[in-house]
PDB file of C-alpha atoms in Angstrom:
ATOM      1  CA  MET O   1      12.408  15.768 -19.383  1.00 62.00           C
ATOM      2  CA  PRO O   2      10.202  13.404 -21.401  1.00 69.00           C
ATOM      3  CA  VAL O   3       6.690  14.445 -22.301  1.00 77.00           C
ATOM      4  CA  LEU O   4       4.034  11.958 -21.214  1.00 76.00           C
ATOM      5  CA  SER O   5       1.207  10.951 -23.496  1.00 85.00           C
ATOM      6  CA  ALA O   6      -2.356  11.689 -22.421  1.00 87.00           C
ATOM      7  CA  SER O   7      -3.056   8.049 -21.560  1.00 86.00           C
ATOM      8  CA  ILE O   8       0.094   7.740 -19.404  1.00 84.00           C
ATOM      9  CA  THR O   9      -0.757  11.039 -17.667  1.00 87.00           C
ATOM     10  CA  PHE O  10      -4.270   9.752 -16.946  1.00 89.00           C
ATOM     11  CA  LEU O  11      -2.885   6.498 -15.523  1.00 86.00           C
ATOM     12  CA  LEU O  12      -0.367   8.397 -13.400  1.00 85.00           C
ATOM     13  CA  ILE O  13      -3.134  10.582 -11.950  1.00 90.00           C
ATOM     14  CA  PHE O  14      -5.198   7.430 -11.353  1.00 90.00           C
ATOM     15  CA  CYS O  15      -2.238   5.907  -9.464  1.00 87.00           C
ATOM     16  CA  ILE O  16      -1.940   8.989  -7.264  1.00 89.00           C
ATOM     17  CA  LEU O  17      -5.684   8.974  -6.522  1.00 92.00           C
ATOM     18  CA  SER O  18      -5.473   5.240  -5.770  1.00 91.00           C
ATOM     19  CA  ALA O  19      -2.633   5.886  -3.311  1.00 87.00           C
ATOM     20  CA  LEU O  20      -4.745   8.521  -1.571  1.00 89.00           C
ATOM     21  CA  ALA O  21      -7.661   6.067  -1.468  1.00 91.00           C
ATOM     22  CA  PHE O  22      -5.376   3.436   0.077  1.00 89.00           C
ATOM     23  CA  GLU O  23      -4.330   5.893   2.786  1.00 84.00           C
ATOM     24  CA  PHE O  24      -7.977   6.685   3.539  1.00 87.00           C
ATOM     25  CA  ILE O  25      -8.872   2.995   3.707  1.00 86.00           C
ATOM     26  CA  ASN O  26      -5.768   2.349   5.810  1.00 83.00           C
ATOM     27  CA  GLY O  27      -7.066   4.933   8.294  1.00 79.00           C
ATOM     28  CA  PHE O  28     -10.446   3.365   8.953  1.00 77.00           C
ATOM     29  CA  HIS O  29      -9.093  -0.165   8.601  1.00 79.00           C
ATOM     30  CA  ASP O  30      -6.380   0.283  11.226  1.00 77.00           C
ATOM     31  CA  THR O  31      -8.698   2.265  13.491  1.00 78.00           C
ATOM     32  CA  ALA O  32     -11.182  -0.615  13.463  1.00 77.00           C
ATOM     33  CA  ASN O  33      -8.405  -2.997  14.479  1.00 77.00           C
ATOM     34  CA  ALA O  34      -7.065  -0.639  17.141  1.00 80.00           C
ATOM     35  CA  VAL O  35     -10.374   0.063  18.875  1.00 87.00           C
ATOM     36  CA  ALA O  36     -11.928  -3.402  18.707  1.00 85.00           C
ATOM     37  CA  THR O  37     -10.601  -4.527  22.094  1.00 86.00           C
ATOM     38  CA  VAL O  38     -11.432  -1.369  24.041  1.00 90.00           C
ATOM     39  CA  ILE O  39     -14.952  -1.288  22.615  1.00 91.00           C
ATOM     40  CA  TYR O  40     -15.543  -5.017  23.164  1.00 90.00           C
ATOM     41  CA  THR O  41     -14.370  -4.833  26.783  1.00 93.00           C
ATOM     42  CA  HIS O  42     -16.461  -1.677  27.317  1.00 92.00           C
ATOM     43  CA  ALA O  43     -13.360   0.253  28.425  1.00 93.00           C
ATOM     44  CA  LEU O  44     -14.426   3.033  26.039  1.00 92.00           C
ATOM     45  CA  LYS O  45     -17.525   3.800  24.019  1.00 93.00           C
ATOM     46  CA  PRO O  46     -17.085   3.728  20.208  1.00 91.00           C
ATOM     47  CA  GLY O  47     -16.989   7.522  19.696  1.00 92.00           C
ATOM     48  CA  PRO O  48     -14.222   8.300  22.213  1.00 93.00           C
ATOM     49  CA  ALA O  49     -12.301   5.155  21.156  1.00 91.00           C
ATOM     50  CA  VAL O  50     -12.166   6.307  17.528  1.00 87.00           C
ATOM     51  CA  ILE O  51     -11.151   9.831  18.570  1.00 90.00           C
ATOM     52  CA  TRP O  52      -8.366   8.469  20.813  1.00 90.00           C
ATOM     53  CA  SER O  53      -7.217   6.207  18.005  1.00 85.00           C
ATOM     54  CA  GLY O  54      -7.035   9.130  15.580  1.00 83.00           C
ATOM     55  CA  ILE O  55      -5.091  11.265  18.039  1.00 89.00           C
ATOM     56  CA  TRP O  56      -2.555   8.522  18.814  1.00 86.00           C
ATOM     57  CA  ASN O  57      -2.161   7.572  15.146  1.00 80.00           C
ATOM     58  CA  PHE O  58      -1.420  11.232  14.354  1.00 83.00           C
ATOM     59  CA  ILE O  59       1.108  11.430  17.189  1.00 87.00           C
ATOM     60  CA  GLY O  60       2.696   8.129  16.111  1.00 81.00           C
ATOM     61  CA  VAL O  61       3.259   9.332  12.556  1.00 77.00           C
ATOM     62  CA  ASN O  62       4.758  12.614  13.724  1.00 85.00           C
ATOM     63  CA  ILE O  63       7.047  11.021  16.302  1.00 86.00           C
ATOM     64  CA  GLY O  64       7.867   7.764  14.493  1.00 77.00           C
ATOM     65  CA  GLY O  65       8.376   9.368  11.103  1.00 72.00           C
ATOM     66  CA  ILE O  66       8.305   7.401   7.898  1.00 75.00           C
ATOM     67  CA  ALA O  67      10.534   4.486   8.911  1.00 75.00           C
ATOM     68  CA  VAL O  68       7.881   1.896   8.056  1.00 70.00           C
ATOM     69  CA  ALA O  69       7.301   3.445   4.632  1.00 70.00           C
ATOM     70  CA  ILE O  70      11.024   3.453   3.876  1.00 76.00           C
ATOM     71  CA  GLY O  71      11.295  -0.151   5.073  1.00 74.00           C
ATOM     72  CA  ILE O  72       8.460  -1.205   2.763  1.00 69.00           C
ATOM     73  CA  LEU O  73       9.999   0.710  -0.136  1.00 71.00           C
ATOM     74  CA  ASN O  74      13.256  -1.206   0.353  1.00 75.00           C
ATOM     75  CA  LEU O  75      11.371  -4.454  -0.341  1.00 70.00           C
ATOM     76  CA  LEU O  76      10.937  -3.512  -4.005  1.00 67.00           C
ATOM     77  CA  PRO O  77      13.531  -4.985  -6.360  1.00 62.00           C
ATOM     78  CA  VAL O  78      16.099  -2.387  -7.445  1.00 65.00           C
ATOM     79  CA  GLN O  79      15.706  -3.413 -11.092  1.00 63.00           C
ATOM     80  CA  ALA O  80      11.991  -2.634 -10.874  1.00 59.00           C
ATOM     81  CA  LEU O  81      12.710   0.845  -9.544  1.00 61.00           C
ATOM     82  CA  THR O  82      15.178   1.607 -12.327  1.00 65.00           C
ATOM     83  CA  ASP O  83      13.136   0.130 -15.176  1.00 62.00           C
ATOM     84  CA  THR O  84      13.005   2.743 -17.934  1.00 67.00           C
ATOM     85  CA  ASN O  85       9.743   1.417 -19.360  1.00 74.00           C
ATOM     86  CA  ILE O  86       7.140   3.766 -17.858  1.00 78.00           C
ATOM     87  CA  ALA O  87       4.325   1.369 -18.738  1.00 78.00           C
ATOM     88  CA  HIS O  88       5.954  -1.315 -16.554  1.00 74.00           C
ATOM     89  CA  ASN O  89       6.339   1.143 -13.680  1.00 78.00           C
ATOM     90  CA  ILE O  90       2.749   2.370 -13.799  1.00 82.00           C
ATOM     91  CA  ALA O  91       1.414  -1.171 -14.122  1.00 80.00           C
ATOM     92  CA  MET O  92       3.408  -2.239 -11.059  1.00 81.00           C
ATOM     93  CA  VAL O  93       2.244   0.701  -8.967  1.00 83.00           C
ATOM     94  CA  MET O  94      -1.389   0.250 -10.011  1.00 87.00           C
ATOM     95  CA  ALA O  95      -1.305  -3.479  -9.304  1.00 86.00           C
ATOM     96  CA  LEU O  96       0.348  -2.915  -5.933  1.00 86.00           C
ATOM     97  CA  ILE O  97      -2.093  -0.264  -4.723  1.00 89.00           C
ATOM     98  CA  ILE O  98      -5.271  -1.800  -6.104  1.00 90.00           C
ATOM     99  CA  THR O  99      -4.415  -5.232  -4.674  1.00 89.00           C
ATOM    100  CA  ALA O 100      -3.737  -3.718  -1.247  1.00 89.00           C
ATOM    101  CA  ILE O 101      -7.039  -1.786  -1.414  1.00 91.00           C
ATOM    102  CA  ILE O 102      -9.020  -4.909  -2.338  1.00 91.00           C
ATOM    103  CA  TRP O 103      -7.370  -6.907   0.460  1.00 89.00           C
ATOM    104  CA  ASN O 104      -8.000  -4.146   3.023  1.00 87.00           C
ATOM    105  CA  ILE O 105     -11.651  -3.732   2.093  1.00 89.00           C
ATOM    106  CA  GLY O 106     -12.183  -7.501   2.038  1.00 89.00           C
ATOM    107  CA  THR O 107     -10.645  -8.092   5.462  1.00 86.00           C
ATOM    108  CA  TRP O 108     -12.442  -5.053   6.906  1.00 82.00           C
ATOM    109  CA  TYR O 109     -15.802  -6.180   5.489  1.00 87.00           C
ATOM    110  CA  LEU O 110     -15.355  -9.704   6.823  1.00 88.00           C
ATOM    111  CA  GLY O 111     -14.105  -8.447  10.189  1.00 81.00           C
ATOM    112  CA  ILE O 112     -10.725 -10.138   9.829  1.00 83.00           C
ATOM    113  CA  PRO O 113      -8.000  -8.232  11.690  1.00 79.00           C
ATOM    114  CA  CYS O 114      -5.202  -7.521   9.247  1.00 82.00           C
ATOM    115  CA  SER O 115      -2.542  -4.853   9.081  1.00 82.00           C
ATOM    116  CA  SER O 116      -2.558  -2.552   6.077  1.00 81.00           C
ATOM    117  CA  SER O 117       1.236  -2.699   6.109  1.00 80.00           C
ATOM    118  CA  HIS O 118       1.033  -6.457   5.714  1.00 82.00           C
ATOM    119  CA  ALA O 119      -1.421  -6.023   2.832  1.00 85.00           C
ATOM    120  CA  LEU O 120       1.069  -3.688   1.202  1.00 83.00           C
ATOM    121  CA  ILE O 121       3.959  -6.116   1.763  1.00 82.00           C
ATOM    122  CA  GLY O 122       1.889  -8.919   0.212  1.00 84.00           C
ATOM    123  CA  SER O 123       1.144  -6.678  -2.768  1.00 86.00           C
ATOM    124  CA  ILE O 124       4.821  -5.845  -3.162  1.00 81.00           C
ATOM    125  CA  THR O 125       5.667  -9.533  -3.099  1.00 82.00           C
ATOM    126  CA  GLY O 126       3.094 -10.252  -5.801  1.00 82.00           C
ATOM    127  CA  VAL O 127       4.236  -7.362  -7.959  1.00 80.00           C
ATOM    128  CA  SER O 128       7.871  -8.432  -7.573  1.00 75.00           C
ATOM    129  CA  LEU O 129       7.040 -11.961  -8.683  1.00 79.00           C
ATOM    130  CA  ALA O 130       5.013 -10.639 -11.615  1.00 77.00           C
ATOM    131  CA  TYR O 131       7.911  -8.344 -12.584  1.00 74.00           C
ATOM    132  CA  ILE O 132      10.181 -11.358 -12.858  1.00 75.00           C
ATOM    133  CA  LEU O 133       7.709 -12.928 -15.303  1.00 77.00           C
ATOM    134  CA  LEU O 134       7.742  -9.935 -17.665  1.00 72.00           C
ATOM    135  CA  PRO O 135       9.508 -10.707 -20.940  1.00 73.00           C
ATOM    136  CA  GLY O 136      13.255 -10.169 -20.613  1.00 69.00           C
ATOM    137  CA  ASN O 137      13.277  -9.699 -16.840  1.00 65.00           C
ATOM    138  CA  HIS O 138      13.895 -13.288 -15.786  1.00 62.00           C
ATOM    139  CA  ASP O 139      17.599 -13.123 -16.696  1.00 61.00           C
ATOM    140  CA  ILE O 140      17.953  -9.650 -15.185  1.00 57.00           C
ATOM    141  CA  ILE O 141      16.863 -10.828 -11.747  1.00 54.00           C
ATOM    142  CA  LEU O 142      18.846 -14.061 -11.822  1.00 58.00           C
ATOM    143  CA  ASN O 143      22.070 -12.683 -13.281  1.00 59.00           C
ATOM    144  CA  GLY O 144      21.837  -9.100 -12.017  1.00 55.00           C
ATOM    145  CA  LYS O 145      22.602  -7.523 -15.389  1.00 55.00           C
ATOM    146  CA  ARG O 146      20.645  -6.054 -18.285  1.00 52.00           C
TER     147      ARG O 146
END
């Protein structure tokens, strides 16, 4: 097992904390989208609407499983997942998560309804395109060989 340098370890921990931050932001972002209609139509007051949203989101994750997460993971290019350069991998993960966080906060702040899953898919698309532009990767993607 390779030993990571201190800077790579720090970046890896930063990536994990960023992923946790994305999940937190995803929670309040999706809740705002989910409760907007019931609050606007006065079907529920804001407090009970948020509580109901939290309960049903929890139930949905436990019943539905991680199918969406696996589906999103399958969007990543296989070559990117098997890249042995750890700096490339960490850069891709950081770019993906930070871009999705910025998009989520921006759309939430502006009141634009947007799915966090779609923000993540857009980030994956951007990271995939950027991966192709890395030196030496253009031929890998086009020809399928290293």
